[in-house]
PDB file of C-alpha atoms in Angstrom:
ATOM      1  CA  SER A   1       3.178  62.530   2.012  1.00 47.00           C
ATOM      2  CA  GLN A   2       4.572  64.378   4.988  1.00 51.00           C
ATOM      3  CA  GLN A   3       6.221  61.265   6.306  1.00 65.00           C
ATOM      4  CA  GLY A   4       9.869  61.652   7.150  1.00 72.00           C
ATOM      5  CA  GLU A   5      12.545  59.366   5.877  1.00 82.00           C
ATOM      6  CA  GLU A   6      15.498  58.322   7.955  1.00 86.00           C
ATOM      7  CA  ASP A   7      18.896  57.611   6.575  1.00 87.00           C
ATOM      8  CA  PRO A   8      20.557  55.180   6.872  1.00 92.00           C
ATOM      9  CA  GLN A   9      17.999  52.416   7.299  1.00 91.00           C
ATOM     10  CA  ALA A  10      20.491  50.467   9.385  1.00 95.00           C
ATOM     11  CA  LEU A  11      23.709  51.424  11.141  1.00 96.00           C
ATOM     12  CA  SER A  12      26.198  49.240  12.956  1.00 97.00           C
ATOM     13  CA  ILE A  13      28.993  50.749  15.037  1.00 96.00           C
ATOM     14  CA  GLN A  14      31.404  49.830  17.799  1.00 97.00           C
ATOM     15  CA  GLU A  15      30.753  50.846  21.369  1.00 97.00           C
ATOM     16  CA  GLY A  16      32.290  54.242  22.075  1.00 97.00           C
ATOM     17  CA  GLU A  17      31.846  55.523  18.539  1.00 97.00           C
ATOM     18  CA  ASN A  18      29.400  58.246  17.584  1.00 97.00           C
ATOM     19  CA  ALA A  19      26.214  57.441  15.672  1.00 97.00           C
ATOM     20  CA  THR A  20      24.597  59.891  13.285  1.00 97.00           C
ATOM     21  CA  MET A  21      21.135  59.451  11.820  1.00 96.00           C
ATOM     22  CA  ASN A  22      19.446  61.772   9.372  1.00 96.00           C
ATOM     23  CA  CYS A  23      15.823  62.608   8.709  1.00 95.00           C
ATOM     24  CA  SER A  24      14.320  64.378   5.729  1.00 94.00           C
ATOM     25  CA  TYR A  25      10.744  65.598   5.404  1.00 93.00           C
ATOM     26  CA  LYS A  26       8.644  67.317   2.791  1.00 90.00           C
ATOM     27  CA  THR A  27       6.461  70.058   4.249  1.00 88.00           C
ATOM     28  CA  SER A  28       6.788  72.961   6.668  1.00 89.00           C
ATOM     29  CA  ILE A  29       6.714  71.916  10.285  1.00 89.00           C
ATOM     30  CA  ASN A  30       6.086  73.282  13.774  1.00 88.00           C
ATOM     31  CA  ASN A  31       8.470  70.887  15.432  1.00 90.00           C
ATOM     32  CA  LEU A  32      10.414  67.698  14.862  1.00 93.00           C
ATOM     33  CA  GLN A  33      10.780  64.963  17.439  1.00 93.00           C
ATOM     34  CA  TRP A  34      13.012  61.934  17.777  1.00 95.00           C
ATOM     35  CA  TYR A  35      11.810  58.705  19.328  1.00 96.00           C
ATOM     36  CA  ARG A  36      13.520  55.478  20.216  1.00 97.00           C
ATOM     37  CA  GLN A  37      12.043  51.983  20.093  1.00 96.00           C
ATOM     38  CA  ASN A  38      13.611  48.967  21.714  1.00 94.00           C
ATOM     39  CA  SER A  39      12.687  45.650  20.176  1.00 89.00           C
ATOM     40  CA  GLY A  40       9.193  44.616  21.194  1.00 83.00           C
ATOM     41  CA  ARG A  41       8.491  47.845  23.044  1.00 89.00           C
ATOM     42  CA  GLY A  42       6.632  51.097  22.494  1.00 90.00           C
ATOM     43  CA  LEU A  43       8.277  54.278  21.305  1.00 94.00           C
ATOM     44  CA  VAL A  44       9.936  56.550  23.821  1.00 94.00           C
ATOM     45  CA  HIS A  45      10.335  60.262  23.241  1.00 93.00           C
ATOM     46  CA  LEU A  46      13.939  61.478  23.204  1.00 95.00           C
ATOM     47  CA  ILE A  47      13.985  65.111  22.194  1.00 94.00           C
ATOM     48  CA  LEU A  48      11.870  67.817  20.524  1.00 92.00           C
ATOM     49  CA  ILE A  49      13.227  70.676  18.431  1.00 94.00           C
ATOM     50  CA  ARG A  50      11.008  73.527  17.308  1.00 91.00           C
ATOM     51  CA  SER A  51      11.096  75.052  13.848  1.00 92.00           C
ATOM     52  CA  ASN A  52      12.783  78.207  15.135  1.00 93.00           C
ATOM     53  CA  GLU A  53      15.606  76.235  16.778  1.00 95.00           C
ATOM     54  CA  ARG A  54      18.693  75.008  14.999  1.00 97.00           C
ATOM     55  CA  GLU A  55      20.352  72.786  17.570  1.00 97.00           C
ATOM     56  CA  LYS A  56      19.443  71.112  20.817  1.00 96.00           C
ATOM     57  CA  HIS A  57      21.297  68.916  23.295  1.00 96.00           C
ATOM     58  CA  SER A  58      20.153  66.377  25.822  1.00 94.00           C
ATOM     59  CA  GLY A  59      22.826  64.330  27.540  1.00 96.00           C
ATOM     60  CA  ARG A  60      24.669  62.384  24.848  1.00 97.00           C
ATOM     61  CA  LEU A  61      22.127  63.415  22.218  1.00 97.00           C
ATOM     62  CA  ARG A  62      22.544  66.298  19.833  1.00 98.00           C
ATOM     63  CA  VAL A  63      19.843  67.227  17.347  1.00 98.00           C
ATOM     64  CA  THR A  64      20.123  69.714  14.520  1.00 98.00           C
ATOM     65  CA  LEU A  65      17.384  71.092  12.328  1.00 97.00           C
ATOM     66  CA  ASP A  66      17.783  72.785   8.960  1.00 97.00           C
ATOM     67  CA  THR A  67      14.370  73.982   7.843  1.00 95.00           C
ATOM     68  CA  SER A  68      15.735  75.302   4.556  1.00 95.00           C
ATOM     69  CA  LYS A  69      16.825  71.785   3.636  1.00 95.00           C
ATOM     70  CA  LYS A  70      13.932  70.147   5.467  1.00 95.00           C
ATOM     71  CA  SER A  71      16.283  67.877   7.290  1.00 96.00           C
ATOM     72  CA  SER A  72      17.358  66.951  10.798  1.00 97.00           C
ATOM     73  CA  SER A  73      20.122  64.863  12.288  1.00 97.00           C
ATOM     74  CA  LEU A  74      20.432  62.968  15.536  1.00 97.00           C
ATOM     75  CA  LEU A  75      23.911  62.411  16.929  1.00 98.00           C
ATOM     76  CA  ILE A  76      24.516  59.966  19.753  1.00 97.00           C
ATOM     77  CA  THR A  77      27.982  60.419  21.195  1.00 97.00           C
ATOM     78  CA  ALA A  78      30.050  57.742  22.926  1.00 97.00           C
ATOM     79  CA  SER A  79      27.543  55.052  22.055  1.00 97.00           C
ATOM     80  CA  ARG A  80      26.806  52.162  24.381  1.00 97.00           C
ATOM     81  CA  ALA A  81      25.445  48.688  23.727  1.00 96.00           C
ATOM     82  CA  ALA A  82      22.246  49.809  25.460  1.00 96.00           C
ATOM     83  CA  ASP A  83      21.705  52.378  22.689  1.00 97.00           C
ATOM     84  CA  THR A  84      20.879  49.521  20.325  1.00 97.00           C
ATOM     85  CA  ALA A  85      17.347  50.289  19.123  1.00 97.00           C
ATOM     86  CA  SER A  86      15.376  51.770  16.251  1.00 96.00           C
ATOM     87  CA  TYR A  87      15.243  55.543  16.056  1.00 96.00           C
ATOM     88  CA  PHE A  88      12.377  57.452  14.443  1.00 94.00           C
ATOM     89  CA  CYS A  89      11.920  61.078  13.559  1.00 94.00           C
ATOM     90  CA  ALA A  90       8.417  62.541  13.666  1.00 92.00           C
ATOM     91  CA  THR A  91       7.221  65.855  12.339  1.00 91.00           C
ATOM     92  CA  GLN A  92       4.317  67.988  13.448  1.00 87.00           C
ATOM     93  CA  ALA A  93       2.791  70.568  11.133  1.00 79.00           C
ATOM     94  CA  GLY A  94      -0.483  72.451  11.539  1.00 68.00           C
ATOM     95  CA  ALA A  95      -2.551  69.511  12.654  1.00 61.00           C
ATOM     96  CA  ASN A  96      -2.115  67.822  15.959  1.00 66.00           C
ATOM     97  CA  ASN A  97      -0.843  64.468  14.833  1.00 76.00           C
ATOM     98  CA  LEU A  98       2.738  63.443  14.215  1.00 84.00           C
ATOM     99  CA  PHE A  99       4.057  61.896  11.026  1.00 86.00           C
ATOM    100  CA  PHE A 100       6.643  59.252  11.745  1.00 88.00           C
ATOM    101  CA  GLY A 101       9.528  58.289   9.511  1.00 87.00           C
ATOM    102  CA  THR A 102      10.600  54.810   8.569  1.00 87.00           C
ATOM    103  CA  GLY A 103      13.272  54.525  11.242  1.00 92.00           C
ATOM    104  CA  THR A 104      16.977  53.767  11.519  1.00 95.00           C
ATOM    105  CA  ARG A 105      17.960  50.518  13.145  1.00 95.00           C
ATOM    106  CA  LEU A 106      21.092  51.126  15.226  1.00 97.00           C
ATOM    107  CA  THR A 107      23.261  48.279  16.461  1.00 97.00           C
ATOM    108  CA  VAL A 108      26.061  49.075  18.900  1.00 97.00           C
ATOM    109  CA  ILE A 109      28.567  46.262  19.152  1.00 96.00           C
ATOM    110  CA  PRO A 110      30.176  45.843  22.584  1.00 93.00           C
TER     111      PRO A 110
ATOM    112  CA  ASP B   1       1.879  57.735  36.828  1.00 63.00           C
ATOM    113  CA  ALA B   2       1.756  54.246  35.331  1.00 80.00           C
ATOM    114  CA  GLY B   3       2.040  55.511  31.782  1.00 93.00           C
ATOM    115  CA  VAL B   4      -0.198  54.447  28.922  1.00 96.00           C
ATOM    116  CA  ILE B   5      -1.688  51.047  29.615  1.00 97.00           C
ATOM    117  CA  GLN B   6      -2.720  48.657  26.870  1.00 97.00           C
ATOM    118  CA  SER B   7      -4.397  45.303  27.047  1.00 97.00           C
ATOM    119  CA  PRO B   8      -4.035  42.600  26.088  1.00 97.00           C
ATOM    120  CA  ARG B   9      -0.294  42.564  25.400  1.00 96.00           C
ATOM    121  CA  HIS B  10      -0.649  39.620  23.053  1.00 96.00           C
ATOM    122  CA  GLU B  11      -3.665  38.354  21.152  1.00 97.00           C
ATOM    123  CA  VAL B  12      -3.906  35.324  18.912  1.00 97.00           C
ATOM    124  CA  THR B  13      -7.197  34.797  17.153  1.00 97.00           C
ATOM    125  CA  GLU B  14      -8.663  33.107  14.157  1.00 97.00           C
ATOM    126  CA  MET B  15      -9.747  34.825  11.005  1.00 97.00           C
ATOM    127  CA  GLY B  16     -13.301  36.121  11.267  1.00 96.00           C
ATOM    128  CA  GLN B  17     -13.240  36.644  15.000  1.00 97.00           C
ATOM    129  CA  GLU B  18     -13.807  39.991  16.668  1.00 97.00           C
ATOM    130  CA  VAL B  19     -10.799  41.574  18.341  1.00 98.00           C
ATOM    131  CA  THR B  20     -10.966  44.363  20.893  1.00 98.00           C
ATOM    132  CA  LEU B  21      -7.876  46.255  21.973  1.00 98.00           C
ATOM    133  CA  ARG B  22      -7.979  48.506  25.002  1.00 98.00           C
ATOM    134  CA  CYS B  23      -6.098  51.579  26.070  1.00 98.00           C
ATOM    135  CA  LYS B  24      -5.929  53.728  29.178  1.00 98.00           C
ATOM    136  CA  PRO B  25      -4.158  57.030  28.482  1.00 97.00           C
ATOM    137  CA  ILE B  26      -2.131  59.010  30.971  1.00 96.00           C
ATOM    138  CA  SER B  27      -4.381  60.964  33.301  1.00 95.00           C
ATOM    139  CA  GLY B  28      -4.762  64.565  32.194  1.00 92.00           C
ATOM    140  CA  HIS B  29      -3.835  63.970  28.588  1.00 92.00           C
ATOM    141  CA  ASP B  30      -6.382  65.264  26.106  1.00 91.00           C
ATOM    142  CA  TYR B  31      -5.165  63.516  22.960  1.00 92.00           C
ATOM    143  CA  LEU B  32      -5.231  59.810  22.258  1.00 95.00           C
ATOM    144  CA  PHE B  33      -3.779  58.093  19.202  1.00 95.00           C
ATOM    145  CA  TRP B  34      -4.009  54.584  17.777  1.00 97.00           C
ATOM    146  CA  TYR B  35      -1.147  53.362  15.582  1.00 95.00           C
ATOM    147  CA  ARG B  36      -0.377  50.163  13.764  1.00 96.00           C
ATOM    148  CA  GLN B  37       3.173  48.978  13.123  1.00 94.00           C
ATOM    149  CA  THR B  38       4.240  46.369  10.582  1.00 92.00           C
ATOM    150  CA  MET B  39       7.523  45.595   8.912  1.00 87.00           C
ATOM    151  CA  MET B  40       6.099  46.450   5.513  1.00 86.00           C
ATOM    152  CA  ARG B  41       4.370  49.729   6.313  1.00 86.00           C
ATOM    153  CA  GLY B  42       6.160  50.965   9.389  1.00 87.00           C
ATOM    154  CA  LEU B  43       4.193  53.030  11.900  1.00 90.00           C
ATOM    155  CA  GLU B  44       0.774  54.128  10.648  1.00 90.00           C
ATOM    156  CA  LEU B  45      -1.620  56.471  12.413  1.00 92.00           C
ATOM    157  CA  LEU B  46      -5.081  54.934  12.407  1.00 95.00           C
ATOM    158  CA  ILE B  47      -7.169  57.482  14.329  1.00 95.00           C
ATOM    159  CA  TYR B  48      -6.824  60.122  17.002  1.00 93.00           C
ATOM    160  CA  PHE B  49      -9.129  61.711  19.534  1.00 95.00           C
ATOM    161  CA  ASN B  50      -9.165  65.085  21.231  1.00 92.00           C
ATOM    162  CA  ASN B  51     -11.179  65.340  24.425  1.00 93.00           C
ATOM    163  CA  ASN B  52     -12.802  61.995  23.595  1.00 95.00           C
ATOM    164  CA  VAL B  53     -13.958  63.161  20.148  1.00 95.00           C
ATOM    165  CA  PRO B  54     -12.546  61.462  17.029  1.00 95.00           C
ATOM    166  CA  ILE B  55     -10.716  64.091  14.996  1.00 91.00           C
ATOM    167  CA  ASP B  56      -9.171  62.192  12.122  1.00 90.00           C
ATOM    168  CA  ASP B  57      -9.930  58.596  11.233  1.00 92.00           C
ATOM    169  CA  SER B  58      -8.574  58.741   7.702  1.00 90.00           C
ATOM    170  CA  GLY B  59      -5.960  56.145   8.598  1.00 90.00           C
ATOM    171  CA  MET B  60      -8.494  53.495   9.535  1.00 94.00           C
ATOM    172  CA  PRO B  61      -7.979  50.921   6.801  1.00 87.00           C
ATOM    173  CA  GLU B  62     -11.496  49.607   6.393  1.00 86.00           C
ATOM    174  CA  ASP B  63     -14.955  49.579   7.888  1.00 91.00           C
ATOM    175  CA  ARG B  64     -13.904  46.499   9.773  1.00 95.00           C
ATOM    176  CA  PHE B  65     -11.987  48.820  12.071  1.00 97.00           C
ATOM    177  CA  SER B  66     -13.726  51.025  14.608  1.00 97.00           C
ATOM    178  CA  ALA B  67     -12.534  53.016  17.607  1.00 97.00           C
ATOM    179  CA  LYS B  68     -14.327  54.585  20.512  1.00 97.00           C
ATOM    180  CA  MET B  69     -13.422  56.746  23.446  1.00 97.00           C
ATOM    181  CA  PRO B  70     -16.367  56.764  25.847  1.00 97.00           C
ATOM    182  CA  ASN B  71     -14.494  58.766  28.476  1.00 95.00           C
ATOM    183  CA  ALA B  72     -11.160  60.434  29.104  1.00 95.00           C
ATOM    184  CA  SER B  73      -9.596  57.348  30.617  1.00 95.00           C
ATOM    185  CA  PHE B  74     -10.529  54.607  28.190  1.00 97.00           C
ATOM    186  CA  SER B  75     -10.468  53.827  24.491  1.00 98.00           C
ATOM    187  CA  THR B  76     -11.027  50.724  22.389  1.00 98.00           C
ATOM    188  CA  LEU B  77     -10.010  49.684  18.909  1.00 98.00           C
ATOM    189  CA  LYS B  78     -12.171  46.952  17.472  1.00 98.00           C
ATOM    190  CA  ILE B  79     -11.617  44.798  14.406  1.00 97.00           C
ATOM    191  CA  GLN B  80     -14.609  42.839  13.208  1.00 97.00           C
ATOM    192  CA  PRO B  81     -14.152  40.527  11.412  1.00 96.00           C
ATOM    193  CA  SER B  82     -10.403  40.111  11.728  1.00 96.00           C
ATOM    194  CA  GLU B  83      -8.216  38.984   8.820  1.00 96.00           C
ATOM    195  CA  PRO B  84      -4.642  37.644   8.703  1.00 96.00           C
ATOM    196  CA  ARG B  85      -3.421  40.911   7.148  1.00 95.00           C
ATOM    197  CA  ASP B  86      -4.472  42.703  10.329  1.00 96.00           C
ATOM    198  CA  SER B  87      -1.606  40.990  12.139  1.00 97.00           C
ATOM    199  CA  ALA B  88       0.584  43.760  13.526  1.00 97.00           C
ATOM    200  CA  VAL B  89       1.554  45.544  16.708  1.00 97.00           C
ATOM    201  CA  TYR B  90      -1.043  48.120  17.706  1.00 98.00           C
ATOM    202  CA  PHE B  91       0.087  51.044  19.812  1.00 97.00           C
ATOM    203  CA  CYS B  92      -1.893  53.545  21.780  1.00 97.00           C
ATOM    204  CA  ALA B  93      -0.326  56.902  22.636  1.00 95.00           C
ATOM    205  CA  SER B  94      -1.483  59.964  24.511  1.00 94.00           C
ATOM    206  CA  SER B  95      -0.380  63.562  24.796  1.00 91.00           C
ATOM    207  CA  TYR B  96      -1.588  66.927  25.962  1.00 85.00           C
ATOM    208  CA  HIS B  97      -1.857  70.268  24.278  1.00 78.00           C
ATOM    209  CA  ARG B  98       0.198  73.081  25.712  1.00 72.00           C
ATOM    210  CA  GLY B  99      -0.019  76.455  24.099  1.00 66.00           C
ATOM    211  CA  GLU B 100       0.105  76.314  20.334  1.00 60.00           C
ATOM    212  CA  TYR B 101       1.504  72.820  19.967  1.00 61.00           C
ATOM    213  CA  GLN B 102       0.832  69.326  20.971  1.00 60.00           C
ATOM    214  CA  GLU B 103       3.719  68.116  23.021  1.00 70.00           C
ATOM    215  CA  THR B 104       5.360  64.751  22.978  1.00 84.00           C
ATOM    216  CA  GLN B 105       3.438  61.538  22.657  1.00 90.00           C
ATOM    217  CA  TYR B 106       3.691  58.823  25.262  1.00 92.00           C
ATOM    218  CA  PHE B 107       3.329  55.336  23.910  1.00 94.00           C
ATOM    219  CA  GLY B 108       1.943  52.243  25.515  1.00 96.00           C
ATOM    220  CA  PRO B 109       3.757  48.902  25.277  1.00 95.00           C
ATOM    221  CA  GLY B 110       1.591  47.779  22.365  1.00 96.00           C
ATOM    222  CA  THR B 111      -0.647  44.821  21.628  1.00 97.00           C
ATOM    223  CA  ARG B 112       0.872  42.192  19.380  1.00 97.00           C
ATOM    224  CA  LEU B 113      -1.981  40.773  17.295  1.00 97.00           C
ATOM    225  CA  LEU B 114      -1.734  37.591  15.287  1.00 97.00           C
ATOM    226  CA  VAL B 115      -4.698  36.567  13.159  1.00 97.00           C
ATOM    227  CA  LEU B 116      -4.475  32.997  11.915  1.00 97.00           C
TER     228      LEU B 116
END
């Protein structure tokens, strides 16, 4: 299966701390995307990193991609209570659909 | 733009009944996706369309499930007859193709289905 796997499954941190989530996948990809899902809501796209990129930033988000290890990480700096959500990585290979991982549930304690 | 619109937001039905979920993608998007999310299986792709044509329906669990996209602004996912194990949140998403890659997907708010 091409589906990604996030690690850890759940993460609980204090407000102000950094949160790091990892994603591993199995096949070659064109790009990898991170999405966020608040409880009871749809997924919202956060950031896309292409296979020829190694690092990308967007606000408090930093994403890295290591294609040799088939892994990616999402770092959220200076976390806030509002960052509490589930975070999913999704990979796109030759076809046009995305394969979503199992998600990391992040809880930021005020 | 209003984003991807799904209706109904919640549906409670009895086993054996027909259920129809509706989706309006973002105007101008040429891809439409139907997903199902459960605690056990996570997010599963059921089917996706390109320019209203079904491209891959390998994720549709059974013949009880069918999806149509009669035009660029409307799609339905139908379950007939419904079963309790179909209870899940069903998401519709749309995206557009730019260059070599599909870009990001935009998700609707989902339809929470409960089959009793």
